[in-house]
Coordinates of C-alpha atoms in Angstrom, one line a residue:
M1 CA 190.1 83.9 154.1
P2 CA 187.5 85.1 152.1
E3 CA 187.1 88.9 152.8
L4 CA 184.9 91.7 151.9
P5 CA 185.1 91.8 148.3
E6 CA 185.2 88.3 147.4
V7 CA 181.9 87.8 150.2
Q8 CA 180.4 90.7 147.9
A9 CA 181.0 88.9 144.7
L10 CA 179.4 85.1 146.6
A11 CA 176.8 87.2 148.0
Q12 CA 176.0 88.4 143.9
V13 CA 176.6 84.8 142.6
L14 CA 174.1 83.5 144.8
A15 CA 171.6 86.3 144.3
T16 CA 171.7 85.8 140.8
R17 CA 171.4 81.8 140.8
A18 CA 169.3 81.2 143.4
T19 CA 167.0 84.1 143.9
G20 CA 163.3 83.1 142.9
R21 CA 164.4 79.1 143.6
T22 CA 162.8 76.8 146.2
V23 CA 164.8 75.1 148.6
R24 CA 164.1 71.3 148.1
A25 CA 166.6 70.0 150.4
F26 CA 169.2 71.4 152.9
H27 CA 171.9 68.2 154.0
V28 CA 174.7 69.6 157.0
T29 CA 177.3 67.1 156.9
S30 CA 179.4 68.7 159.5
F31 CA 177.3 69.1 162.7
P32 CA 179.6 71.3 164.3
A33 CA 179.2 74.0 161.7
L34 CA 175.5 74.0 162.4
K35 CA 175.1 76.9 165.9
T36 CA 171.4 77.1 165.8
Y37 CA 168.7 74.2 166.2
D38 CA 165.7 76.7 166.0
P39 CA 164.7 76.7 163.7
P40 CA 166.0 73.7 162.5
P41 CA 167.5 73.6 159.1
T42 CA 164.2 71.6 158.0
A43 CA 162.3 74.9 158.2
L44 CA 164.0 75.9 154.9
V45 CA 162.9 72.8 153.0
G46 CA 160.1 74.4 150.6
A47 CA 161.3 78.2 151.1
T48 CA 161.7 80.3 148.5
V49 CA 164.7 82.3 148.0
T50 CA 164.4 85.8 147.7
G51 CA 167.7 87.7 147.7
A52 CA 171.4 87.4 149.4
S53 CA 173.3 89.8 151.1
R54 CA 176.5 90.5 152.9
H55 CA 177.3 91.4 156.5
G56 CA 181.0 92.1 156.9
K57 CA 182.4 88.7 156.0
W58 CA 178.6 87.0 156.7
L59 CA 177.1 85.9 153.7
G60 CA 173.0 85.7 154.0
L61 CA 170.3 83.5 152.1
A62 CA 166.8 85.3 152.6
T63 CA 163.7 82.9 152.2
T64 CA 160.3 83.3 152.8
T65 CA 157.9 80.2 153.9
P66 CA 154.3 80.1 155.0
D67 CA 155.4 80.7 158.4
G68 CA 157.4 83.7 157.9
D69 CA 160.9 84.9 156.8
L70 CA 163.9 82.8 157.4
H71 CA 167.6 83.5 157.0
L72 CA 170.5 81.0 156.2
V73 CA 173.5 83.0 157.3
F74 CA 177.2 81.9 157.3
H75 CA 180.1 83.0 158.1
L76 CA 183.3 81.0 155.5
A77 CA 186.1 81.6 158.3
R78 CA 189.5 80.7 157.0
A79 CA 188.9 78.1 154.2
G80 CA 185.7 78.1 153.8
W81 CA 184.3 78.6 150.2
V82 CA 181.0 78.5 148.1
R83 CA 180.4 75.6 145.6
W84 CA 178.0 76.2 142.8
H85 CA 176.3 73.3 141.1
E86 CA 174.4 73.8 137.7
T87 CA 172.6 70.3 138.4
A88 CA 172.3 69.2 141.7
P89 CA 174.6 66.3 142.5
T90 CA 172.6 63.0 143.1
G91 CA 172.6 61.1 146.4
M92 CA 173.0 62.0 150.2
P93 CA 176.2 63.9 150.5
R94 CA 179.1 62.6 153.3
A95 CA 181.8 64.5 154.8
G96 CA 184.8 63.8 153.6
K97 CA 188.1 64.9 151.9
S98 CA 186.0 67.5 149.9
G99 CA 185.3 69.2 153.2
L100 CA 181.6 69.5 152.5
A101 CA 180.1 71.3 155.3
A102 CA 176.4 71.7 153.9
R103 CA 174.7 71.3 150.6
I104 CA 171.6 73.2 149.9
V105 CA 169.5 71.7 147.0
L106 CA 167.4 74.2 145.0
D107 CA 164.9 73.4 142.4
E108 CA 167.1 74.1 139.9
G109 CA 170.9 73.8 140.8
A110 CA 172.6 73.6 144.4
F111 CA 175.4 74.9 146.5
D112 CA 178.0 73.6 149.0
L113 CA 179.5 75.1 151.7
T114 CA 183.2 73.5 151.9
E115 CA 186.1 73.8 154.3
A116 CA 189.2 72.9 153.6
G117 CA 192.1 71.8 156.4
T118 CA 191.5 70.0 160.0
K119 CA 190.6 73.1 161.7
K120 CA 187.1 73.5 161.0
S121 CA 185.6 77.1 161.9
L122 CA 182.7 77.9 159.2
A123 CA 179.8 78.6 160.7
I124 CA 175.9 78.3 159.8
H125 CA 173.2 79.8 161.3
V126 CA 169.1 79.4 160.6
V127 CA 167.7 82.5 161.9
R128 CA 164.5 84.8 161.4
D129 CA 166.5 87.8 161.8
P130 CA 170.4 88.0 160.9
A131 CA 170.7 90.8 163.8
T132 CA 169.8 88.1 166.3
V133 CA 173.5 86.7 165.5
E134 CA 175.6 88.2 167.8
R135 CA 178.5 88.5 165.6
I136 CA 176.4 90.0 163.2
A137 CA 174.7 92.5 165.7
T138 CA 178.3 93.8 166.8
L139 CA 179.6 94.4 163.7
G140 CA 181.4 97.7 163.4
V141 CA 181.0 100.3 160.6
E142 CA 180.9 99.3 156.9
P143 CA 183.9 100.5 155.1
L144 CA 181.9 101.4 152.0
S145 CA 179.0 103.0 153.6
A146 CA 177.8 106.5 153.9
A147 CA 178.5 106.2 157.9
F148 CA 182.2 105.4 157.7
T149 CA 183.0 109.3 157.3
R150 CA 186.7 110.8 158.0
E151 CA 185.3 111.8 160.9
R152 CA 184.1 108.2 161.8
L153 CA 187.8 107.0 161.3
D154 CA 189.4 109.9 163.3
E155 CA 186.8 108.3 166.3
L156 CA 188.2 104.6 165.9
L157 CA 191.9 105.9 165.6
D158 CA 191.8 107.8 168.5
G159 CA 189.6 105.7 170.5
K160 CA 192.7 103.1 171.6
N161 CA 196.2 103.2 170.9
Q162 CA 196.7 100.3 169.1
Q163 CA 198.7 99.1 165.9
V164 CA 196.8 100.2 162.6
K165 CA 196.6 97.1 161.3
G166 CA 194.5 95.4 164.2
L167 CA 192.0 98.1 163.9
L168 CA 191.7 97.1 160.3
R169 CA 191.2 93.5 161.3
D170 CA 189.0 94.3 164.2
Q171 CA 185.3 93.2 163.0
G172 CA 184.0 95.3 165.6
A173 CA 185.2 98.6 164.9
I174 CA 185.3 98.1 160.7
A175 CA 183.0 94.9 159.2
G176 CA 184.7 92.9 156.6
I177 CA 188.7 93.7 156.5
G178 CA 190.7 90.7 156.8
N179 CA 194.5 90.0 156.8
A180 CA 195.1 90.1 153.3
Y181 CA 193.3 93.5 152.6
S182 CA 194.7 95.3 155.4
D183 CA 198.4 94.5 154.2
E184 CA 197.1 96.0 150.8
I185 CA 195.4 99.1 152.4
L186 CA 198.2 99.7 154.7
H187 CA 200.7 99.4 151.3
A188 CA 198.4 102.1 149.6
A189 CA 198.7 104.3 152.4
R190 CA 202.4 104.2 153.0
L191 CA 202.0 103.0 156.4
S192 CA 203.8 100.5 158.9
P193 CA 201.4 98.0 159.9
F194 CA 203.0 98.6 163.5
A195 CA 201.9 102.5 163.3
L196 CA 200.0 103.2 166.8
T197 CA 197.0 104.9 165.5
R198 CA 197.0 107.8 167.8
T199 CA 200.3 108.7 166.5
L200 CA 199.2 108.9 162.7
D201 CA 199.0 112.8 161.7
A202 CA 196.0 114.2 159.6
D203 CA 198.0 113.6 156.4
A204 CA 198.3 110.0 157.5
R205 CA 195.0 109.5 158.3
D206 CA 193.6 111.1 154.7
H207 CA 196.0 108.9 152.8
L208 CA 194.5 105.8 155.3
Y209 CA 190.9 107.0 154.7
G210 CA 191.3 107.0 151.1
S211 CA 193.1 103.5 150.7
I212 CA 190.7 102.0 152.4
G213 CA 188.1 102.9 149.9
G214 CA 190.2 102.8 147.0
V215 CA 191.6 99.3 147.9
L216 CA 188.4 97.9 148.3
E217 CA 186.4 99.2 145.6
A218 CA 189.0 98.0 143.1
A219 CA 188.8 94.5 144.4
I220 CA 185.2 94.5 144.4
A221 CA 185.2 95.8 141.0
A222 CA 187.7 92.9 140.0
A223 CA 185.4 90.6 141.8
V224 CA 181.8 91.2 141.4
G225 CA 180.6 89.2 138.2
R226 CA 182.8 86.7 138.3
E227 CA 182.1 82.9 138.8
A228 CA 182.8 81.5 142.7
A229 CA 185.3 78.9 141.3
E230 CA 187.5 82.2 139.7
L231 CA 187.5 84.4 143.1
K232 CA 190.2 82.9 144.6
D233 CA 192.6 83.4 141.6
V234 CA 191.3 87.2 141.2
K235 CA 192.1 88.0 144.6
R236 CA 195.4 86.7 144.3
S237 CA 196.4 88.2 141.2
G238 CA 195.2 92.0 142.5
M239 CA 197.4 91.8 145.6
A240 CA 200.9 94.4 145.3
V241 CA 202.1 92.9 148.9
H242 CA 199.9 90.3 150.6
G243 CA 201.6 86.8 150.0
R244 CA 203.8 88.1 147.8
A245 CA 207.0 88.1 150.2
G246 CA 210.6 88.2 148.6
Q247 CA 208.8 89.6 145.0
P248 CA 209.4 93.1 144.1
C249 CA 207.0 95.7 145.2
P250 CA 205.0 97.1 142.1
R251 CA 205.5 100.8 143.4
C252 CA 209.3 101.0 144.2
G253 CA 210.8 97.7 143.3
D254 CA 212.0 96.8 147.0
T255 CA 211.9 93.0 147.8
V256 CA 208.7 92.5 149.7
A257 CA 208.9 91.5 153.5
E258 CA 207.3 89.6 156.0
V259 CA 206.6 89.0 159.6
S260 CA 205.5 85.7 160.6
F261 CA 203.0 85.1 163.6
A262 CA 201.9 81.6 164.9
D263 CA 199.3 81.0 162.7
S264 CA 199.2 84.2 160.4
S265 CA 201.7 86.4 158.5
L266 CA 201.6 90.1 157.4
Q267 CA 203.5 91.6 154.2
Y268 CA 204.9 94.7 153.4
C269 CA 207.3 97.0 151.7
P270 CA 210.0 98.2 153.5
T271 CA 210.9 101.4 151.6
C272 CA 207.0 102.7 150.8
Q273 CA 205.9 101.9 154.3
T274 CA 208.6 102.0 156.9
G275 CA 211.4 104.1 156.0
G276 CA 213.7 101.2 154.7
K277 CA 213.8 99.2 157.9
L278 CA 212.8 95.8 158.5
L279 CA 210.2 95.0 161.1
A280 CA 211.3 92.1 163.6
D281 CA 209.7 89.0 162.7
R282 CA 208.2 87.6 165.7
R283 CA 205.2 88.4 167.7
M284 CA 206.0 91.1 169.8
S285 CA 207.5 93.1 167.2
K286 CA 209.0 96.2 168.4
L287 CA 207.4 99.5 166.4
L288 CA 210.2 100.8 163.8
R289 CA 209.3 104.5 163.1

């Protein structure tokens, strides 16, 4: 799933390539992905792109029209992506094996919104204000913003006694962090993913706060400036534990372990994070201290 660093990089790609361009066509090929009807997608035809932005894991394309500003905002979900075309493909696009959900044709270039797999969760909205999209309006604090202070982290940790990985992934608490970067942050902070938030002492909280900023900033630095087609490989190559089960931990050399759930998994280093203990590999794993 694209998370904050990749979405930030994709926003830069769109800002660089699309700003100043005119929308010539907006083809929706996966109608379940379109979550709004007023304004209709056709309202974007003739609009001028004025910029691109990120809202948590959401991407936004700002445009101006004779009738006012419009925004195309979309969430790439688990398996969505942005595919840029230097030259707009000819003919009407069709949904099929390519996973094409929508194509936005500009006066120079075009980009596709695609989604792999059979589970379709990509969401596309055409709105006058991104804040009218409920999942954007309810986003938590941006972890790289001035609002995300050490004191704010304490408030989040103490608000509910929950597993720390769950807090990091809660978009209503902290915006933009998903499964992959929560694994990386917890490895950097030397914390068990199942550690309970209210049990963390001041040192653990300091390490967690520093790791959130450090991991995300490093990932953004590696991603920004890359082409969209390169970003998935850049993300994978930068991981210390996520997606590396069975491989050596780059910090201590222990074997990276995994906990599997019904539709996801997490990875961690037993030596660095759980005092050498393996976490039970089942959904209701007992916290190992």
